[in-house]
Short mmCIF file of C-alpha atoms in Angstrom, two decimals:
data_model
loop_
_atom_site.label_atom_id
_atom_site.label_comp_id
_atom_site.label_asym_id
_atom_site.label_seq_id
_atom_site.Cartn_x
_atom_site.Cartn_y
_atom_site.Cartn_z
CA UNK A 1 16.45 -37.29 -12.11
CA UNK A 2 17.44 -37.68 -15.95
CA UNK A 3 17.70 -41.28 -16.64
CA UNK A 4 18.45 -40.04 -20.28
CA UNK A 5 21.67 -38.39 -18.98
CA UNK A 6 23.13 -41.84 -18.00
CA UNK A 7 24.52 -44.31 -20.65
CA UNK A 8 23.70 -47.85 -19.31
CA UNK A 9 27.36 -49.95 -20.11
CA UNK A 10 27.90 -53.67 -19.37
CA UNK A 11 27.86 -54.17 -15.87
CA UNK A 12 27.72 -50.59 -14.82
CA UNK A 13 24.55 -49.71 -11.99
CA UNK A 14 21.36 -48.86 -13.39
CA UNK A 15 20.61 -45.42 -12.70
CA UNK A 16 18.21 -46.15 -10.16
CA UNK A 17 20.82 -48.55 -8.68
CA UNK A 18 23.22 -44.90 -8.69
CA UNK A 19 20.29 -42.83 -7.06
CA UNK A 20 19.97 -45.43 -4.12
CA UNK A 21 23.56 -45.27 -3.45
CA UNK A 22 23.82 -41.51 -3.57
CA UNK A 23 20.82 -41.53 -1.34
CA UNK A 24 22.19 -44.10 1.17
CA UNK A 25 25.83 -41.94 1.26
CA UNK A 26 23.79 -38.92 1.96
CA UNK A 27 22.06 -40.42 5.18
CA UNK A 28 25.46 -42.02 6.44
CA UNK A 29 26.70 -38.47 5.80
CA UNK A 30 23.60 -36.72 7.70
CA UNK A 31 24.48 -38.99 10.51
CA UNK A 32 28.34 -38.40 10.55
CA UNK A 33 27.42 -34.16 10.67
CA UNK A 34 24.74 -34.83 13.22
CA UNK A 35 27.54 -36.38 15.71
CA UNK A 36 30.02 -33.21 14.71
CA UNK A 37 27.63 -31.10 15.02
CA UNK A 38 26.64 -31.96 18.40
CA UNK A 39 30.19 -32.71 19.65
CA UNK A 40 30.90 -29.24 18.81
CA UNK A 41 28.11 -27.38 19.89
CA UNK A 42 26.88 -26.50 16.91
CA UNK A 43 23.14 -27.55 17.16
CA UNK A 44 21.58 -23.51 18.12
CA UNK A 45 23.44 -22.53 15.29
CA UNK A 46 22.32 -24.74 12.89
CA UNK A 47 18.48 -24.12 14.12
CA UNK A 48 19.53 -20.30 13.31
CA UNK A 49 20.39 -21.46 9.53
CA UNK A 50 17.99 -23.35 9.00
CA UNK A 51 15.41 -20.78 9.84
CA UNK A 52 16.99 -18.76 7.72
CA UNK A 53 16.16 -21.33 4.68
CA UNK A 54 12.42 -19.76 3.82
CA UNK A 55 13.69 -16.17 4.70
CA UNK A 56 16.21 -15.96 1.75
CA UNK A 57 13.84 -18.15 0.01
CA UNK A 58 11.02 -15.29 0.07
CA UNK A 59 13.93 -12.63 -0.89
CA UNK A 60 14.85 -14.78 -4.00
CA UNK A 61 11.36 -14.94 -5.14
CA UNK A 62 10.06 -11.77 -4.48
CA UNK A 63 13.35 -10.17 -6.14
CA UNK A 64 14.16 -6.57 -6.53
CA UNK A 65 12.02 -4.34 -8.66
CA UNK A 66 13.87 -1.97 -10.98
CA UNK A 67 12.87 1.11 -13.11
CA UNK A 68 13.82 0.36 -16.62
CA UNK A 69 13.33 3.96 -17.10
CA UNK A 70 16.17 4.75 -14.80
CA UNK A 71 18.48 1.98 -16.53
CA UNK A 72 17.34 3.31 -20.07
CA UNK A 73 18.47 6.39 -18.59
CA UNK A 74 22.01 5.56 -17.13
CA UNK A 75 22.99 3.28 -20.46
CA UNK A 76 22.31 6.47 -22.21
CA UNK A 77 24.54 8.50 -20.40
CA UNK A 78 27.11 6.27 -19.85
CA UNK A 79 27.10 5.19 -24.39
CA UNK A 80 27.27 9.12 -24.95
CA UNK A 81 29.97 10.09 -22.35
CA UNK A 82 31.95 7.07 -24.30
CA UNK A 83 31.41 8.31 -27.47
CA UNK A 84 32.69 11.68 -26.19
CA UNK A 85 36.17 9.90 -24.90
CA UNK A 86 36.77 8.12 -28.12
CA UNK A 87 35.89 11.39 -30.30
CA UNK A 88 38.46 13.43 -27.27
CA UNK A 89 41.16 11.26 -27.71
CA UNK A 90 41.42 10.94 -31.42
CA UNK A 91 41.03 14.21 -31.63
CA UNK A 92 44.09 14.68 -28.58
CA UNK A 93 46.22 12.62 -30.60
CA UNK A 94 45.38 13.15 -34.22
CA UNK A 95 44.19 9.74 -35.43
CA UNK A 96 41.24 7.41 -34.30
CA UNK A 97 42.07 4.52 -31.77
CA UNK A 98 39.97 1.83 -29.86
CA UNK A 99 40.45 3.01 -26.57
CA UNK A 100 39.47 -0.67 -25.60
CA UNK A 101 42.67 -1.92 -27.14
CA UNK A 102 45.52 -1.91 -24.53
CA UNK A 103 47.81 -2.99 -27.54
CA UNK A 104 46.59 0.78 -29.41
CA UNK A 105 46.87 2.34 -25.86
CA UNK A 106 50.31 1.28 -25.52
CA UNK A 107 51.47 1.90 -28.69
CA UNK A 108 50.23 5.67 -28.09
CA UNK A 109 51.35 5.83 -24.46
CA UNK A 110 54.83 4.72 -24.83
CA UNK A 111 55.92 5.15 -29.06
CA UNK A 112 53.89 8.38 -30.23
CA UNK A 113 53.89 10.27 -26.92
CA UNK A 114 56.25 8.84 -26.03
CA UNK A 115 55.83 8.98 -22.05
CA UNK A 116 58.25 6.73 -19.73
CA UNK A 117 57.68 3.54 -18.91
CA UNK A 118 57.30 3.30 -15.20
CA UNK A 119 59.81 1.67 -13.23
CA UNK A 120 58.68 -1.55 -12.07
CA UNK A 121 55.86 -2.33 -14.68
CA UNK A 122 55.86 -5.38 -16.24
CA UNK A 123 55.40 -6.24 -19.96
CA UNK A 124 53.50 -9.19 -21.31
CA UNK A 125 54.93 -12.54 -23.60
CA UNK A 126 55.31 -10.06 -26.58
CA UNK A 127 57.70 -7.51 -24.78
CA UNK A 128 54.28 -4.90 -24.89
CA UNK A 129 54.94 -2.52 -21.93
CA UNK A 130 51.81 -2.64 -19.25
CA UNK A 131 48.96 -0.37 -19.26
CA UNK A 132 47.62 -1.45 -15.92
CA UNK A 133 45.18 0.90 -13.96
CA UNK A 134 48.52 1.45 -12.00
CA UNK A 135 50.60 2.32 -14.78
CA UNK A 136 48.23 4.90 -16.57
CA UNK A 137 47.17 6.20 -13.18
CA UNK A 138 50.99 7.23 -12.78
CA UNK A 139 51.30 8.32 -16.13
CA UNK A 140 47.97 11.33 -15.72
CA UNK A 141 49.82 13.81 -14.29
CA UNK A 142 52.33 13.67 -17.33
CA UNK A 143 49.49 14.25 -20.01
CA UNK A 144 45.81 13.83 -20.76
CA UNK A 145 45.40 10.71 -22.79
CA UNK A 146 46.35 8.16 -19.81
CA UNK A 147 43.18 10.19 -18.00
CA UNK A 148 40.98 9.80 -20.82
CA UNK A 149 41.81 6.00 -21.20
CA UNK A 150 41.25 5.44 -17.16
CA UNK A 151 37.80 7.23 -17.64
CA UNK A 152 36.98 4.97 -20.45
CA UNK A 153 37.81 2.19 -18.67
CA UNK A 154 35.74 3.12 -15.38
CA UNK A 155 32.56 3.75 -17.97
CA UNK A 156 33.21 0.43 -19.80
CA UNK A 157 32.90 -1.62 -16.56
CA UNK A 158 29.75 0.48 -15.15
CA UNK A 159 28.16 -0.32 -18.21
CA UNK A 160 28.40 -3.81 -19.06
CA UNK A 161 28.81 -5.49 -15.33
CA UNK A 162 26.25 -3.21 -13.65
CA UNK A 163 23.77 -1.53 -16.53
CA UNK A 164 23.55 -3.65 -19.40
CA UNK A 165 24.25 -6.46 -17.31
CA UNK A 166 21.22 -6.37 -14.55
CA UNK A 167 18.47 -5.11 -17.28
CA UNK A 168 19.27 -8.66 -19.49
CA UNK A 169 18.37 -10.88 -16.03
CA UNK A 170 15.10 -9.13 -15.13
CA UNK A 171 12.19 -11.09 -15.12
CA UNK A 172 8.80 -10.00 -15.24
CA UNK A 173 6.38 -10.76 -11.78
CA UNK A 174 2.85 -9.71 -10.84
CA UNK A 175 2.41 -8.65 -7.17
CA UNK A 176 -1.26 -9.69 -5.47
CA UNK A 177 -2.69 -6.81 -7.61
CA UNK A 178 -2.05 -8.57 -10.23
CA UNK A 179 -0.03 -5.64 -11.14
CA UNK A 180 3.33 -6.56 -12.98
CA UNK A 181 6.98 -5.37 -12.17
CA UNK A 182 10.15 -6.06 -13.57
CA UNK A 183 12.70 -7.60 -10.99
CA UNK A 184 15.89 -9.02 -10.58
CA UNK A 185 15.83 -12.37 -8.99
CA UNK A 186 19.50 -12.85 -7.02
CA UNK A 187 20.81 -15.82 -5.18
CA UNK A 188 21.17 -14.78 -1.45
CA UNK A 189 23.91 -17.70 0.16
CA UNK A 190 24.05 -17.62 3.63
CA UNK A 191 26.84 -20.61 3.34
CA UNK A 192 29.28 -19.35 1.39
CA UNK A 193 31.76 -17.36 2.68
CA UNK A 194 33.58 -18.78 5.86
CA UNK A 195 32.57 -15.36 7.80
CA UNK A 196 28.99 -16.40 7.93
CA UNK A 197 28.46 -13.21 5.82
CA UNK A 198 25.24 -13.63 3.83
CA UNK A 199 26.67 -12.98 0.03
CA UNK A 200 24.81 -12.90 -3.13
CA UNK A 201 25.26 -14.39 -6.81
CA UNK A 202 23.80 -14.37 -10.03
CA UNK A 203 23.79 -11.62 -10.29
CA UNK A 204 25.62 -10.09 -6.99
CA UNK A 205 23.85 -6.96 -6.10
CA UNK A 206 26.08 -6.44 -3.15
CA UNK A 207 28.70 -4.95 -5.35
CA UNK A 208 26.53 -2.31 -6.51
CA UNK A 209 28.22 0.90 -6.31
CA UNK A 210 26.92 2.64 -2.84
CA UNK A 211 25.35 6.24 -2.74
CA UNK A 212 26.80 8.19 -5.56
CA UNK A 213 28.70 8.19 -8.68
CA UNK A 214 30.18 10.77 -9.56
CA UNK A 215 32.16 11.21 -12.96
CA UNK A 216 33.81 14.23 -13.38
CA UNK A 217 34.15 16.55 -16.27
CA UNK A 218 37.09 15.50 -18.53
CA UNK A 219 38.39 16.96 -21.82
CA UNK A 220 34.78 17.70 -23.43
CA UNK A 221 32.74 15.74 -21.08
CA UNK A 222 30.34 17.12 -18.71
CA UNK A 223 30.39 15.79 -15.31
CA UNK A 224 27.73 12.97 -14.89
CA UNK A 225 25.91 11.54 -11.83
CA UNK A 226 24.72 8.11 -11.44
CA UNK A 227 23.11 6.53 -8.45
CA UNK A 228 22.30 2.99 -9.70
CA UNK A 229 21.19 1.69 -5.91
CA UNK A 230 18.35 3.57 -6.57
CA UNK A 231 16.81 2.50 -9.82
CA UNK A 232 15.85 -0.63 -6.83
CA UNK A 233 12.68 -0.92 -4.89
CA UNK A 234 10.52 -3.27 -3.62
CA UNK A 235 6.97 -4.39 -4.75
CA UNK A 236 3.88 -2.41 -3.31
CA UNK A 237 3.57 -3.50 0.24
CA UNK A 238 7.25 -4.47 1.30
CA UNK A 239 9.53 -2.52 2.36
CA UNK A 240 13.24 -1.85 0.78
CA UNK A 241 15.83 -2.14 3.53
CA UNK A 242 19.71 -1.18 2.47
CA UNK A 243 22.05 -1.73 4.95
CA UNK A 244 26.30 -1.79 5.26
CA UNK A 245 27.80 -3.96 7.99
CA UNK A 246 30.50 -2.15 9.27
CA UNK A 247 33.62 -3.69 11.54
CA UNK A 248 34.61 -2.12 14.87
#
């Protein structure tokens, strides 16, 4: 408890007084759940989560090892098949544009190439027609620049959210060896979703593209395959279990 992070004012609680009364809310809580949780037959299930408390725990702190070698790897692949889109479409259009721009997309799209607007798309504040995933995916039969832009896009997102992203939150753990690995240390929630699904956060590794990505060849990029499940393992003596839960 930070008794620096509360401001003592004229006749306000001490914070000690304020810990108390959290403390005695929490138990008249505790007892108000107990009686639900009894009334509605809840107890075996509750046993079931709370055994579940040091399992997750053990997960969070043993983490999952990665091979920066295979990241290092992917981010290369996925900066140079970039570089190859931008240098494809200025080169499809006759000027350099930031393909991250939807502004420059649109103006491209809908005033130099002058492509339809789709029926039904909507335009932003500033009258700017849309250049939703929808919009260009409807427009990529018309011409190649709406492809190029979607591929951009798709190489953009593996690269910051899943790449870029999971190498800046690994932390650096020695197994009993004393051998050190570098691994990615996820909260695993087993309360959060109203399924009873166990989810994870920070970062999620469930979202992980499964099995195979495959990015075909475009313009004057070669096709590329990434399988970024598998830059994961486990530390010498575990074992790495993947698994999908499927419905009916």
């Amino acid at each position: 408890f930070n008794i620096l992070s509360t401001v003592d004012l004229p006749g306000s609680p001490t914070p000690f007084e304020s810990l108390a009364n959290d403390m005695q809310n929490l138990l008249l809580l505790a007892a108000k759940l107990e009686k639900k949780i009894t009334k509605e037959s809840l107890s075996e299930g509750l046993c079931l989560e709370i055994m579940m408390v040091p399992v997750l725990a053990g997960m969070e702190v043993g983490g999952a090892v990665f091979e920066p070698s295979s990241f290092a790897q992917y981010q290369e692949q996925l900066k140079e098949r970039l570089k190859l889109l931008d240098t494809a479409a200025d080169s499809l259009i006759g000027f350099r544009i930031n393909l991250s721009s939807p502004k420059q997309v649109g103006h491209v799209i809908f005033e130099v190439l002058k492509l339809p607007v789709p029926s039904g798309s909507k335009s932003n504040a500033k009258g700017e027609c849309s250049t939703s995933e929808k919009v260009l995916e409807g427009l990529s039969s018309q011409h190649l620049f709406p492809k190029l832009v979607l591929e951009h896009r798709h190489c953009q997102k593996l690269l910051s959210q899943y790449v870029s992203s999971l190498e800046d939150k690994a932390v650096a753990v020695k197994d009993g060896d004393k051998q050190t690995h570098l691994v990615i240390q996820p909260e695993w929630l087993h309360t959060s979703t109203g399924t009873g699904r166990l989810s994870c956060a920070n970062p999620n590794l469930q979202n992980l593209p499964r099995g195979k990505t495959e990015l075909p060849a475009i313009a004057e990029c070669p096709a590329v395959t990434l399988n970024i499940r598998n830059a994961f393992s486990c530390l010498p003596g575990h074992v790495c279990l993947l698994y999908t839960s499927r419905r009916g």
